[in-house]
Amino acid sequence: MKKFEEKTIKSESIYEGKIIDLKIDEVKLPNGKTSKRELIDHPGAVGVIPVTDDGKVVMVEQYRKALEKSIIEIPAGKLEPGEQPEVTAERELEEETGYKADSLDFVVSYYTSPGFANEIIHIYEARGLTKVEDALEGDDDEFVELMEVTIDEAIDLIKEQRIHDAKTIHAIYYLMLQKG
Amino acid sequence: MKKFEEKTIKSESIYEGKIIDLKIDEVKLPNGKTSKRELIDHPGAVGVIPVTDDGKVVMVEQYRKALEKSIIEIPAGKLEPGEQPEVTAERELEEETGYKADSLDFVVSYYTSPGFANEIIHIYEARGLTKVEDALEGDDDEFVELMEVTIDEAIDLIKEQRIHDAKTIHAIYYLMLQKG
């Protein structure tokens, strides 16, 4: 859908980084006026909801520099160029948790921050988890601590703001709906 | 929690904009090595889940330049400096939908993209909606089309990817859980 389309008059690249790029677009609005849009280009990401046979969710605690605190999240990671999201999901699951999944089912995709970023995250549900010997190792600047929590524990972690991001709260709601 | 804290060695401001700032921090990792973090500073936002007396959700369709398409979202907007989120929520509800709410209840707050941005969104549920005469007008570069949808219609819109962002999908899951 292109309703209220904003046509680009001029686009200025401000920064091209390792993960994100920033550009400023001057746009023509539906009323003929112009405005500026600050836009972040992001390669996209996956999030995995790994559920153990006894119904616990596998999560990782990690430091998030943007927030200056550690939070507990479902495993996630960026798409490599040209990589299919399922492949990223399998890789990130193994790297961050040491698990492989018998089944990896697509749940939903969503934009995280459509007001300024094109980051899309593809969510998968992983079941039939088994520990991998000699699992893939993550990036050498990533430090995560693994934990397995029940849905009730996750709800408490949301109240305590130790689970505090969109994809992980979404994942818990999803599992609650699934349980009925 | 400061587990795996990354201490800032150097911080370089790349861009200071109308909505977002970009900086690059050089950090010291828990293993003593250094790395760089690309970080977006955002003022924070609110999202409102407005539910009519007959159980429909009030949404707005708007063009999102970052996505180069129009999507259907719950009403939302940025915090002004020093503004309490409840005040932003009331204002954005009136500006974008023309409604005032008898009750505005806090649901949850979450970070949208903790890997690179500190944007937090505070979600409120608005009930007891009445149309305001001479409602506040929105920003002059915002064009939105109002609609009211049932939860079943919203689920279809998610499948069609016309609802396609984290906060709106979260809102629909929230209402489904509330219905039981």
Tab-separated table of C-alpha atoms in Angstrom:
chain	number	residue	atom	x	y	z
A	1	MET	CA	0.000	0.000	0.000
A	2	LYS	CA	1.295	3.435	-0.972
A	3	LYS	CA	-1.432	5.596	0.644
A	4	PHE	CA	-0.091	9.042	1.600
A	5	GLU	CA	3.152	8.190	-0.203
A	6	GLU	CA	6.101	10.453	0.509
A	7	LYS	CA	8.245	10.791	-2.606
A	8	THR	CA	11.971	11.247	-2.118
A	9	ILE	CA	13.250	14.582	-3.402
A	10	LYS	CA	16.791	14.226	-2.062
A	11	SER	CA	18.604	11.603	-0.036
A	12	GLU	CA	21.754	12.312	1.956
A	13	SER	CA	23.881	9.536	3.414
A	14	ILE	CA	25.131	10.566	6.859
A	15	TYR	CA	26.810	7.370	8.060
A	16	GLU	CA	27.457	3.837	6.829
A	17	GLY	CA	28.320	1.510	9.686
A	18	LYS	CA	28.866	-2.119	10.566
A	19	ILE	CA	25.232	-2.707	11.509
A	20	ILE	CA	23.263	0.427	10.674
A	21	ASP	CA	23.331	3.198	8.091
A	22	LEU	CA	21.785	6.631	8.602
A	23	LYS	CA	20.381	8.800	5.841
A	24	ILE	CA	18.238	11.929	5.715
A	25	ASP	CA	15.560	11.982	3.027
A	26	GLU	CA	13.825	15.146	1.976
A	27	VAL	CA	10.289	14.102	1.009
A	28	LYS	CA	7.301	15.591	-0.755
A	29	LEU	CA	4.187	15.193	1.415
A	30	PRO	CA	0.658	14.450	0.146
A	31	ASN	CA	-0.221	18.171	0.596
A	32	GLY	CA	2.683	19.235	-1.633
A	33	LYS	CA	4.853	20.507	1.229
A	34	THR	CA	8.244	19.062	2.039
A	35	SER	CA	9.678	17.524	5.186
A	36	LYS	CA	12.759	15.609	6.300
A	37	ARG	CA	12.906	12.010	7.462
A	38	GLU	CA	15.778	10.572	9.525
A	39	LEU	CA	16.058	6.945	8.452
A	40	ILE	CA	18.031	3.991	9.769
A	41	ASP	CA	18.827	1.146	7.389
A	42	HIS	CA	19.243	-2.201	9.178
A	43	PRO	CA	19.835	-5.667	7.625
A	44	GLY	CA	16.950	-7.296	9.526
A	45	ALA	CA	17.070	-9.914	12.231
A	46	VAL	CA	15.590	-13.111	13.587
A	47	GLY	CA	14.333	-14.000	17.038
A	48	VAL	CA	13.871	-17.586	18.184
A	49	ILE	CA	11.409	-18.808	20.832
A	50	PRO	CA	13.113	-22.032	22.020
A	51	VAL	CA	10.808	-24.191	24.149
A	52	THR	CA	12.182	-27.217	26.029
A	53	ASP	CA	10.261	-30.492	26.271
A	54	ASP	CA	9.152	-29.507	29.793
A	55	GLY	CA	7.755	-26.187	28.548
A	56	LYS	CA	10.491	-23.798	29.604
A	57	VAL	CA	11.709	-20.959	27.393
A	58	VAL	CA	15.444	-20.735	26.745
A	59	MET	CA	16.674	-17.163	27.136
A	60	VAL	CA	19.936	-15.272	27.260
A	61	GLU	CA	20.959	-12.425	29.504
A	62	GLN	CA	23.251	-9.917	27.832
A	63	TYR	CA	24.497	-6.377	28.217
A	64	ARG	CA	22.888	-3.879	25.876
A	65	LYS	CA	25.086	-0.827	25.477
A	66	ALA	CA	22.190	1.220	24.057
A	67	LEU	CA	20.318	0.728	27.364
A	68	GLU	CA	23.402	0.646	29.637
A	69	LYS	CA	21.993	-2.438	31.349
A	70	SER	CA	21.676	-6.203	30.982
A	71	ILE	CA	18.345	-7.655	29.948
A	72	ILE	CA	16.986	-11.147	29.423
A	73	GLU	CA	15.907	-11.876	25.862
A	74	ILE	CA	15.024	-14.695	23.537
A	75	PRO	CA	17.989	-15.613	21.303
A	76	ALA	CA	18.266	-13.296	18.315
A	77	GLY	CA	20.690	-12.034	15.734
A	78	LYS	CA	21.145	-10.101	12.542
A	79	LEU	CA	20.706	-11.534	9.063
A	80	GLU	CA	23.954	-11.924	7.141
A	81	PRO	CA	23.814	-10.612	3.545
A	82	GLY	CA	21.727	-12.977	1.402
A	83	GLU	CA	21.024	-15.333	4.290
A	84	GLN	CA	17.587	-16.945	4.611
A	85	PRO	CA	15.983	-16.135	7.986
A	86	GLU	CA	15.580	-19.856	8.860
A	87	VAL	CA	19.329	-20.301	8.473
A	88	THR	CA	20.032	-17.302	10.693
A	89	ALA	CA	17.556	-18.662	13.249
A	90	GLU	CA	19.273	-22.092	13.383
A	91	ARG	CA	22.699	-20.485	13.639
A	92	GLU	CA	21.774	-17.995	16.363
A	93	LEU	CA	19.983	-20.684	18.367
A	94	GLU	CA	23.071	-22.880	18.314
A	95	GLU	CA	25.568	-20.057	18.921
A	96	GLU	CA	23.695	-18.461	21.800
A	97	THR	CA	22.198	-21.531	23.517
A	98	GLY	CA	24.064	-24.614	22.244
A	99	TYR	CA	20.744	-26.149	21.161
A	100	LYS	CA	19.596	-27.597	17.853
A	101	ALA	CA	15.850	-27.877	17.165
A	102	ASP	CA	13.875	-30.731	15.574
A	103	SER	CA	11.308	-28.232	14.355
A	104	LEU	CA	11.676	-24.551	13.583
A	105	ASP	CA	8.339	-22.945	12.702
A	106	PHE	CA	7.765	-19.427	11.434
A	107	VAL	CA	5.537	-17.371	13.761
A	108	VAL	CA	5.373	-13.810	12.424
A	109	SER	CA	7.535	-10.955	11.102
A	110	TYR	CA	7.310	-7.367	12.266
A	111	TYR	CA	9.048	-4.017	12.004
A	112	THR	CA	10.483	-2.969	15.354
A	113	SER	CA	10.420	0.823	14.939
A	114	PRO	CA	8.672	1.891	11.748
A	115	GLY	CA	8.921	5.601	12.583
A	116	PHE	CA	12.637	5.733	11.851
A	117	ALA	CA	14.055	2.270	11.034
A	118	ASN	CA	13.435	-0.479	8.480
A	119	GLU	CA	14.596	-3.227	10.861
A	120	ILE	CA	12.340	-6.255	10.459
A	121	ILE	CA	12.510	-9.228	12.777
A	122	HIS	CA	11.386	-12.712	11.783
A	123	ILE	CA	10.211	-14.811	14.722
A	124	TYR	CA	10.523	-18.614	14.835
A	125	GLU	CA	9.408	-21.161	17.403
A	126	ALA	CA	11.946	-23.935	18.091
A	127	ARG	CA	10.833	-27.253	19.593
A	128	GLY	CA	12.484	-30.623	20.107
A	129	LEU	CA	15.676	-29.102	21.491
A	130	THR	CA	18.839	-31.161	21.916
A	131	LYS	CA	22.242	-29.976	23.074
A	132	VAL	CA	24.887	-29.927	20.346
A	133	GLU	CA	28.401	-31.153	21.115
A	134	ASP	CA	31.026	-28.651	19.985
A	135	ALA	CA	28.337	-26.059	19.295
A	136	LEU	CA	29.093	-23.067	17.077
A	137	GLU	CA	30.558	-20.164	18.984
A	138	GLY	CA	29.074	-16.682	18.833
A	139	ASP	CA	30.727	-13.440	17.847
A	140	ASP	CA	33.791	-12.695	19.943
A	141	ASP	CA	32.246	-9.463	21.237
A	142	GLU	CA	29.094	-11.191	22.527
A	143	PHE	CA	28.801	-12.354	26.144
A	144	VAL	CA	25.603	-14.097	27.120
A	145	GLU	CA	24.390	-16.115	30.081
A	146	LEU	CA	21.916	-18.873	29.393
A	147	MET	CA	18.772	-19.530	31.427
A	148	GLU	CA	15.589	-21.559	31.131
A	149	VAL	CA	12.432	-20.040	32.582
A	150	THR	CA	8.808	-21.078	32.947
A	151	ILE	CA	6.117	-18.801	31.535
A	152	ASP	CA	5.136	-17.769	35.082
A	153	GLU	CA	8.757	-16.851	35.820
A	154	ALA	CA	8.889	-14.886	32.553
A	155	ILE	CA	5.791	-12.904	33.576
A	156	ASP	CA	7.541	-11.966	36.829
A	157	LEU	CA	10.679	-10.992	34.882
A	158	ILE	CA	8.534	-8.668	32.712
A	159	LYS	CA	7.135	-7.004	35.870
A	160	GLU	CA	10.697	-6.593	37.190
A	161	GLN	CA	11.774	-5.108	33.807
A	162	ARG	CA	14.547	-7.691	33.494
A	163	ILE	CA	12.679	-8.874	30.394
A	164	HIS	CA	12.214	-5.484	28.782
A	165	ASP	CA	12.184	-5.673	24.996
A	166	ALA	CA	9.465	-6.003	22.379
A	167	LYS	CA	10.393	-9.391	20.874
A	168	THR	CA	10.713	-11.186	24.229
A	169	ILE	CA	7.453	-9.800	25.637
A	170	HIS	CA	5.807	-10.706	22.336
A	171	ALA	CA	7.208	-14.251	22.654
A	172	ILE	CA	5.751	-14.692	26.134
A	173	TYR	CA	2.325	-13.427	25.050
A	174	TYR	CA	2.517	-15.815	22.071
A	175	LEU	CA	3.200	-18.813	24.325
A	176	MET	CA	0.426	-17.766	26.726
A	177	LEU	CA	-2.041	-17.604	23.827
A	178	GLN	CA	-0.847	-20.997	22.598
A	179	LYS	CA	-1.440	-22.522	26.045
A	180	GLY	CA	-4.947	-21.068	25.985
B	1	MET	CA	21.698	-5.257	36.221
B	2	LYS	CA	25.176	-4.553	34.928
B	3	LYS	CA	26.260	-8.130	34.107
B	4	PHE	CA	28.847	-8.167	31.285
B	5	GLU	CA	29.009	-4.375	31.484
B	6	GLU	CA	30.703	-2.634	28.562
B	7	LYS	CA	32.532	0.459	29.799
B	8	THR	CA	32.747	3.419	27.460
B	9	ILE	CA	36.319	4.276	26.445
B	10	LYS	CA	35.402	6.912	23.863
B	11	SER	CA	32.142	8.298	22.519
B	12	GLU	CA	31.852	10.062	19.173
B	13	SER	CA	28.746	11.992	18.178
B	14	ILE	CA	28.002	11.410	14.480
B	15	TYR	CA	24.657	13.144	14.076
B	16	GLU	CA	22.163	15.091	16.175
B	17	GLY	CA	18.781	15.236	14.528
B	18	LYS	CA	15.175	16.225	15.074
B	19	ILE	CA	14.155	12.785	16.339
B	20	ILE	CA	17.261	10.634	16.643
B	21	ASP	CA	20.937	11.099	17.460
B	22	LEU	CA	23.681	8.696	16.379
B	23	LYS	CA	26.902	8.094	18.280
B	24	ILE	CA	29.664	5.520	18.127
B	25	ASP	CA	30.965	4.265	21.452
B	26	GLU	CA	34.213	2.405	21.787
B	27	VAL	CA	33.735	-0.034	24.661
B	28	LYS	CA	35.836	-2.292	26.836
B	29	LEU	CA	34.391	-5.825	26.812
B	30	PRO	CA	34.299	-8.195	29.808
B	31	ASN	CA	37.330	-10.060	28.340
B	32	GLY	CA	39.374	-6.845	28.218
B	33	LYS	CA	39.161	-6.459	24.430
B	34	THR	CA	37.549	-3.458	22.784
B	35	SER	CA	34.700	-3.145	20.304
B	36	LYS	CA	32.536	-0.434	18.758
B	37	ARG	CA	28.814	0.083	19.286
B	38	GLU	CA	26.606	2.093	16.916
B	39	LEU	CA	23.939	3.662	19.119
B	40	ILE	CA	20.746	5.569	18.381
B	41	ASP	CA	19.403	7.935	21.013
B	42	HIS	CA	15.626	8.370	20.830
B	43	PRO	CA	13.339	10.369	23.167
B	44	GLY	CA	10.941	7.452	23.771
B	45	ALA	CA	7.353	7.057	22.699
B	46	VAL	CA	3.887	5.970	23.679
B	47	GLY	CA	1.435	3.638	21.987
B	48	VAL	CA	-2.273	3.642	22.809
B	49	ILE	CA	-4.655	0.688	22.465
B	50	PRO	CA	-8.022	2.451	22.070
B	51	VAL	CA	-10.973	0.074	22.419
B	52	THR	CA	-14.501	1.228	21.562
B	53	ASP	CA	-17.528	0.233	23.648
B	54	ASP	CA	-18.374	-2.433	21.056
B	55	GLY	CA	-14.876	-3.961	21.306
B	56	LYS	CA	-13.244	-2.570	18.182
B	57	VAL	CA	-9.688	-1.258	18.141
B	58	VAL	CA	-9.135	2.215	16.749
B	59	MET	CA	-6.165	2.281	14.387
B	60	VAL	CA	-4.518	4.631	11.935
B	61	GLU	CA	-3.079	3.911	8.530
B	62	GLN	CA	-0.045	6.009	7.682
B	63	TYR	CA	2.896	6.068	5.312
B	64	ARG	CA	6.188	5.035	6.857
B	65	LYS	CA	9.088	6.391	4.850
B	66	ALA	CA	11.521	3.943	6.478
B	67	LEU	CA	9.471	1.040	5.034
B	68	GLU	CA	8.355	2.833	1.833
B	69	LYS	CA	4.812	1.625	2.469
B	70	SER	CA	1.662	2.404	4.461
B	71	ILE	CA	0.850	0.266	7.466
B	72	ILE	CA	-1.991	0.144	9.967
B	73	GLU	CA	-0.933	0.865	13.553
B	74	ILE	CA	-2.303	1.741	16.944
B	75	PRO	CA	-1.989	5.477	17.618
B	76	ALA	CA	1.490	6.404	18.826
B	77	GLY	CA	3.875	9.275	19.128
B	78	LYS	CA	7.114	10.546	20.571
B	79	LEU	CA	7.512	11.960	24.070
B	80	GLU	CA	8.140	15.682	24.159
B	81	PRO	CA	11.011	16.743	26.455
B	82	GLY	CA	9.943	16.397	30.087
B	83	GLU	CA	6.471	15.138	29.195
B	84	GLN	CA	4.864	12.380	31.268
B	85	PRO	CA	3.923	9.392	29.080
B	86	GLU	CA	0.228	9.552	30.137
B	87	VAL	CA	0.084	13.128	28.826
B	88	THR	CA	1.662	12.086	25.518
B	89	ALA	CA	-0.791	9.187	25.296
B	90	GLU	CA	-3.839	11.459	25.787
B	91	ARG	CA	-2.512	13.966	23.285
B	92	GLU	CA	-1.634	11.429	20.588
B	93	LEU	CA	-4.988	9.665	21.019
B	94	GLU	CA	-6.854	12.937	20.486
B	95	GLU	CA	-4.620	14.198	17.650
B	96	GLU	CA	-4.632	10.971	15.662
B	97	THR	CA	-8.153	9.685	16.327
B	98	GLY	CA	-10.224	12.590	17.692
B	99	TYR	CA	-11.117	10.505	20.763
B	100	LYS	CA	-10.814	11.200	24.469
B	101	ALA	CA	-10.781	8.282	26.914
B	102	ASP	CA	-12.572	7.921	30.278
B	103	SER	CA	-9.824	5.555	31.414
B	104	LEU	CA	-6.219	5.307	30.320
B	105	ASP	CA	-4.429	2.366	31.947
B	106	PHE	CA	-0.747	1.537	31.737
B	107	VAL	CA	-0.091	-1.879	30.149
B	108	VAL	CA	3.680	-2.335	29.771
B	109	SER	CA	6.846	-0.584	28.578
B	110	TYR	CA	9.439	-2.134	26.308
B	111	TYR	CA	12.523	-1.300	24.283
B	112	THR	CA	11.848	-1.691	20.580
B	113	SER	CA	15.369	-2.486	19.338
B	114	PRO	CA	17.821	-2.959	22.217
B	115	GLY	CA	20.680	-3.972	19.908
B	116	PHE	CA	21.192	-0.439	18.634
B	117	ALA	CA	18.567	1.969	20.028
B	118	ASN	CA	17.372	3.157	23.434
B	119	GLU	CA	13.838	3.845	22.183
B	120	ILE	CA	11.349	2.754	24.838
B	121	ILE	CA	7.628	2.677	24.188
B	122	HIS	CA	5.022	2.943	26.939
B	123	ILE	CA	1.768	1.211	26.101
B	124	TYR	CA	-1.624	2.357	27.431
B	125	GLU	CA	-5.112	0.923	27.050
B	126	ALA	CA	-7.823	3.517	26.447
B	127	ARG	CA	-11.490	2.732	27.196
B	128	GLY	CA	-14.646	4.777	27.386
B	129	LEU	CA	-13.959	6.632	24.163
B	130	THR	CA	-15.918	9.729	23.178
B	131	LYS	CA	-15.373	11.949	20.142
B	132	VAL	CA	-13.983	15.382	20.951
B	133	GLU	CA	-15.366	18.437	19.192
B	134	ASP	CA	-12.592	20.612	17.767
B	135	ALA	CA	-10.025	17.927	18.517
B	136	LEU	CA	-6.325	18.778	18.639
B	137	GLU	CA	-4.663	18.579	15.260
B	138	GLY	CA	-1.563	16.469	14.621
B	139	ASP	CA	1.796	17.534	13.270
B	140	ASP	CA	1.471	19.182	9.876
B	141	ASP	CA	3.674	16.505	8.274
B	142	GLU	CA	1.473	13.610	9.494
B	143	PHE	CA	-1.275	12.159	7.336
B	144	VAL	CA	-3.331	9.374	8.837
B	145	GLU	CA	-6.543	7.556	7.984
B	146	LEU	CA	-8.675	6.356	10.848
B	147	MET	CA	-10.260	2.917	11.051
B	148	GLU	CA	-11.941	0.728	13.634
B	149	VAL	CA	-11.367	-3.008	13.396
B	150	THR	CA	-12.497	-6.091	15.289
B	151	ILE	CA	-9.868	-8.402	16.735
B	152	ASP	CA	-10.664	-10.988	14.037
B	153	GLU	CA	-10.173	-8.353	11.341
B	154	ALA	CA	-6.871	-7.346	12.975
B	155	ILE	CA	-5.667	-10.967	12.873
B	156	ASP	CA	-6.383	-11.014	9.123
B	157	LEU	CA	-4.547	-7.692	8.713
B	158	ILE	CA	-1.507	-9.216	10.461
B	159	LYS	CA	-1.576	-12.152	8.007
B	160	GLU	CA	-1.798	-9.694	5.096
B	161	GLN	CA	1.136	-7.708	6.586
B	162	ARG	CA	-0.931	-4.511	6.571
B	163	ILE	CA	-0.515	-4.592	10.345
B	164	HIS	CA	3.214	-5.136	10.415
B	165	ASP	CA	4.866	-3.546	13.427
B	166	ALA	CA	5.801	-4.760	16.903
B	167	LYS	CA	3.564	-2.507	19.012
B	168	THR	CA	0.383	-3.182	17.018
B	169	ILE	CA	0.886	-6.964	16.912
B	170	HIS	CA	1.658	-6.818	20.644
B	171	ALA	CA	-1.593	-4.870	21.192
B	172	ILE	CA	-3.683	-7.468	19.390
B	173	TYR	CA	-2.087	-10.351	21.337
B	174	TYR	CA	-2.754	-8.367	24.536
B	175	LEU	CA	-6.447	-7.976	23.712
B	176	MET	CA	-6.725	-11.673	22.744
B	177	LEU	CA	-5.231	-12.658	26.118
B	178	GLN	CA	-7.595	-10.286	27.895
B	179	LYS	CA	-10.602	-11.887	26.153
B	180	GLY	CA	-9.301	-15.290	27.258
